[in-house]
CSV table of C-alpha atoms in Angstrom, one decimal:
chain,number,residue,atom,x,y,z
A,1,UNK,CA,130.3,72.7,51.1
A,2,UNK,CA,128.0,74.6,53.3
A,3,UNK,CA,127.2,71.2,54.5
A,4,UNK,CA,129.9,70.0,55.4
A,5,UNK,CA,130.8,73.7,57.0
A,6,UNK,CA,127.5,73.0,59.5
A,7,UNK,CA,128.6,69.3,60.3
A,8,UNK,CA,131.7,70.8,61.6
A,9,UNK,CA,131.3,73.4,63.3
A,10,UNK,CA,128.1,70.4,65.5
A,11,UNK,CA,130.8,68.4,65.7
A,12,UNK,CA,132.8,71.1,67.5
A,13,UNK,CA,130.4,72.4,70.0
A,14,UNK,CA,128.6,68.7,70.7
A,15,UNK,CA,131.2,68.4,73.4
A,16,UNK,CA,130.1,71.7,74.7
A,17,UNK,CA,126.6,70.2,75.6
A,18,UNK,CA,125.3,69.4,78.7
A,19,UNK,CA,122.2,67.3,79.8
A,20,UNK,CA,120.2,69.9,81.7
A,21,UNK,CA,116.7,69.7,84.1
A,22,UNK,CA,114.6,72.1,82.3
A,23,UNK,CA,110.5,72.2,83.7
A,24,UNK,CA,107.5,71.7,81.6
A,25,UNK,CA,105.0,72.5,84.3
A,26,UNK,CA,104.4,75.4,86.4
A,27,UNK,CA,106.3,74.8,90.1
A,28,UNK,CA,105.1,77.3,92.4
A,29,UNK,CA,107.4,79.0,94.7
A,30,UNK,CA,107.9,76.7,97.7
A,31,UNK,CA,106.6,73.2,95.5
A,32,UNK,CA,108.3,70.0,94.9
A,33,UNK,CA,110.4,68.9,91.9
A,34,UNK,CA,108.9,65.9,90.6
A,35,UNK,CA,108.9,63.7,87.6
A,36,UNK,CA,106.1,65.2,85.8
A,37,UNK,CA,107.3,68.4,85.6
A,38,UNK,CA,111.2,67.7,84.8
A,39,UNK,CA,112.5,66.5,81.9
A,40,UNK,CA,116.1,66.3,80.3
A,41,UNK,CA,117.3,68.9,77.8
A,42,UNK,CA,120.4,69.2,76.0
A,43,UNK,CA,122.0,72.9,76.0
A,44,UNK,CA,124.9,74.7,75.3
A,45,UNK,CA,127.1,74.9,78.3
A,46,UNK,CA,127.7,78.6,78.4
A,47,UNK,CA,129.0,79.0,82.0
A,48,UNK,CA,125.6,79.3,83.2
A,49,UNK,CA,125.3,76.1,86.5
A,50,UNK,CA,122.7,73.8,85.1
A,51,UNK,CA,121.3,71.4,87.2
A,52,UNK,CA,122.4,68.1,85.8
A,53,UNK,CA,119.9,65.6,84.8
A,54,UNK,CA,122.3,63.6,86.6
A,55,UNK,CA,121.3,64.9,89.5
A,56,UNK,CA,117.7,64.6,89.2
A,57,UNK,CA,116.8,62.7,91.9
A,58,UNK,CA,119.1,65.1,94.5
A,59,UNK,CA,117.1,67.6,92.8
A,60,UNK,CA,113.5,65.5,93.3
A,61,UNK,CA,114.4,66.3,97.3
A,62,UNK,CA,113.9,69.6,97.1
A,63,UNK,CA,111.9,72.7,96.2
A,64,UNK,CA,111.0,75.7,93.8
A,65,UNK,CA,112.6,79.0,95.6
A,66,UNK,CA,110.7,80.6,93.2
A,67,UNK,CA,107.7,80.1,90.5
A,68,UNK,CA,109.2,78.3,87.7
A,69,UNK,CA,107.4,78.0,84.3
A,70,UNK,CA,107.4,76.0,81.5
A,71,UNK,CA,110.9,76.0,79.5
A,72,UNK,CA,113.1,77.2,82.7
A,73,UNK,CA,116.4,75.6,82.6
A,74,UNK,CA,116.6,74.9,86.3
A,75,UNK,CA,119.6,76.4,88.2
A,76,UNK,CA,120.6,75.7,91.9
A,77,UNK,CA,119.5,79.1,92.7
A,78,UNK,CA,116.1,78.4,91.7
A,79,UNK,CA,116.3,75.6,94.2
A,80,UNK,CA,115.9,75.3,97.9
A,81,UNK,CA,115.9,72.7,100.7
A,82,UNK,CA,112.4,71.8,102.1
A,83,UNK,CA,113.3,73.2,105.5
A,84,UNK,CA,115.8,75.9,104.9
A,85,UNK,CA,112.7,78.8,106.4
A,86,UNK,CA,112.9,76.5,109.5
A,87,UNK,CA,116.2,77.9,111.0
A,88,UNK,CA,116.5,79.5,114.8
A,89,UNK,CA,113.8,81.9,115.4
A,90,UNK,CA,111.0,80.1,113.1
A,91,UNK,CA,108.8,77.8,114.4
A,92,UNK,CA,105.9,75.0,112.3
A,93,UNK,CA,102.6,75.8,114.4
A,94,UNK,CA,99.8,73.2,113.3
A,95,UNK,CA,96.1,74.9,112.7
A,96,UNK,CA,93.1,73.0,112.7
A,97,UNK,CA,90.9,75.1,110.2
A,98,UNK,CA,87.3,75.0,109.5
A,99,UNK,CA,85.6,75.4,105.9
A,100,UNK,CA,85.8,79.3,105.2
A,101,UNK,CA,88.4,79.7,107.3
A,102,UNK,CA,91.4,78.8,104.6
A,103,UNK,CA,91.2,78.8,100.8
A,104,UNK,CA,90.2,75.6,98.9
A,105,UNK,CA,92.9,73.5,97.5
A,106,UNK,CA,95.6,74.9,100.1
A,107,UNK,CA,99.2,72.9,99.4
A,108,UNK,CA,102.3,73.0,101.0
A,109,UNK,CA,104.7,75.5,100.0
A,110,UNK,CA,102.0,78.0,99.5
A,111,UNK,CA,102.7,81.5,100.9
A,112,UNK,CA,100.0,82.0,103.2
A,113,UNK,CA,98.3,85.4,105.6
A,114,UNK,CA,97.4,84.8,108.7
A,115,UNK,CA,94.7,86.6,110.4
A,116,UNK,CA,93.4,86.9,113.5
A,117,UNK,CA,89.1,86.5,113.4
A,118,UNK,CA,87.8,86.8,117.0
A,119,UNK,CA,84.4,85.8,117.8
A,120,UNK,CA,82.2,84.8,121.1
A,121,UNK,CA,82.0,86.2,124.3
A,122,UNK,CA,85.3,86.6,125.3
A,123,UNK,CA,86.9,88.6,122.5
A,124,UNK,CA,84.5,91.0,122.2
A,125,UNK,CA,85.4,94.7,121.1
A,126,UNK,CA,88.4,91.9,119.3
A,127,UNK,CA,89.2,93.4,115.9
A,128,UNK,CA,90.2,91.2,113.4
A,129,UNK,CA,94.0,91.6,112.9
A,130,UNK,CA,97.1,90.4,110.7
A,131,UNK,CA,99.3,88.2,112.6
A,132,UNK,CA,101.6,87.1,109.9
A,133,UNK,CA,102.0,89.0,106.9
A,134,UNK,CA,103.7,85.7,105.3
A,135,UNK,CA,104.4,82.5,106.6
A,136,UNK,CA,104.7,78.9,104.9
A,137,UNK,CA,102.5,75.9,104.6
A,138,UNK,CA,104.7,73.0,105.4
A,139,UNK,CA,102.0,70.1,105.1
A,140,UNK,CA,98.2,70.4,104.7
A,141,UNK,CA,96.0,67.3,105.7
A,142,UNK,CA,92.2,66.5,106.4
A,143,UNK,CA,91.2,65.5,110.2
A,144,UNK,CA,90.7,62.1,110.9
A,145,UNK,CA,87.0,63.5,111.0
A,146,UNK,CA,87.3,65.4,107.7
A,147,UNK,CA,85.8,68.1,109.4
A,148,UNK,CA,88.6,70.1,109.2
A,149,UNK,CA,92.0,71.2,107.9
A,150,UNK,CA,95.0,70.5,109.4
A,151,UNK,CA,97.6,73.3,108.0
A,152,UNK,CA,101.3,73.5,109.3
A,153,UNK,CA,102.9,76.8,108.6
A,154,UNK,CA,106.1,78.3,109.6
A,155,UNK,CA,106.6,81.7,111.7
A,156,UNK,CA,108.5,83.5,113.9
A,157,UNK,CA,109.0,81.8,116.7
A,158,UNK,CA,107.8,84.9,119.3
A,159,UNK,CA,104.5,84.8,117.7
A,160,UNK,CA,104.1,81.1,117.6
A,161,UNK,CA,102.7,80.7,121.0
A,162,UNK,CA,99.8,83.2,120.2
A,163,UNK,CA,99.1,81.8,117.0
A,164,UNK,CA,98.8,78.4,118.5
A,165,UNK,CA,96.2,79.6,121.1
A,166,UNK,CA,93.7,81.7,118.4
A,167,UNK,CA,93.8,78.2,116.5
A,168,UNK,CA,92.8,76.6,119.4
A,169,UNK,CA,90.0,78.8,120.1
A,170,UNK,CA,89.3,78.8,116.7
A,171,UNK,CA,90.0,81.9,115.7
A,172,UNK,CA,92.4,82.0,113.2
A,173,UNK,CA,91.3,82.1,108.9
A,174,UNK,CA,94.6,81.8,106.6
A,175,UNK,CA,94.3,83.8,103.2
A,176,UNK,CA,96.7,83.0,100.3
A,177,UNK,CA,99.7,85.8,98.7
A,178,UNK,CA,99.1,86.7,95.1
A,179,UNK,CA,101.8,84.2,92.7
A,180,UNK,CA,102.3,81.3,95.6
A,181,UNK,CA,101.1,78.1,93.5
């Protein structure tokens, strides 16, 4: 009897289920979706906006607003589009960084500091100095050269300029925000 009681009440709420994108990796705030980290999970729909593994590949396209861990049940809050920080008054300044000057295994859509490190003749009496308290790294590559970095970040667009000239004089280090990966 009880049996058949638990059968039922399945058979009831089976078309109350939905085919969900739930994570199974750690995304960091500002990382891609991809197929490694997704997989398909079947849940109660309670009202709560799933993303649809349906929708998996529209989902693929974009990234984690926030760190997402293991087990999350994705939602299209906890989405974003790739370029929705580049809007008016941002800008994506391109660094070319040395060794030392950034930390090791930098990735896009890490939250990044960036500081200003003066050096040589004609900064002197410089202090070092915060320039951005948190911008974006949109695309990190190595120089044809592989001497050095090539990081793009987005900023405000009024400090862009300066930013642009203290990487080109080589005086610009990037440190990383506590929780970005």
């Amino acid at each position: 009897m009880g049996g058949a009681l638990a059968t039922t009440v399945l058979v009831m709420n089976a078309d109350k289920r939905v085919s969900a994108i739930m994570v199974t990796k750690q995304i960091g705030a500002g990382q891609p979706f991809d197929t490694a980290s997704i997989r398909e999970a079947l849940v109660v729909e309670d009202g709560v906006p799933y993303e649809l593994w349906a929708h998996r590949t529209q989902v693929a396209h974009t990234r984690a607003a926030v760190t997402l861990l293991p087990g999350t049940l994705v939602t299209p809050d906890m989405t974003m589009e790739w370029h929705s920080e580049l809007v008016p008054g941002k800008a994506r300044v391109g660094l070319a960084l040395k060794p030392g000057q950034l930390p090791n295994d930098m990735q896009p859509g890490q939250r990044v500091q960036i500081v200003l490190v003066p050096g040589g003749h004609a900064t002197e009496g410089q202090q070092s100095r915060l320039l951005v308290e948190n911008a974006l790294v949109t695309n990190v590559s190595k120089s044809r050269n592989a001497a050095t970095d090539e990081v793009t970040v987005v900023v405000d667009s009024t400090i862009a300029p300066e930013i642009a000239a203290y990487s080109a004089a080589d005086q610009i280090a990037i440190t990383e925000l506590p929780g970005s990966r």
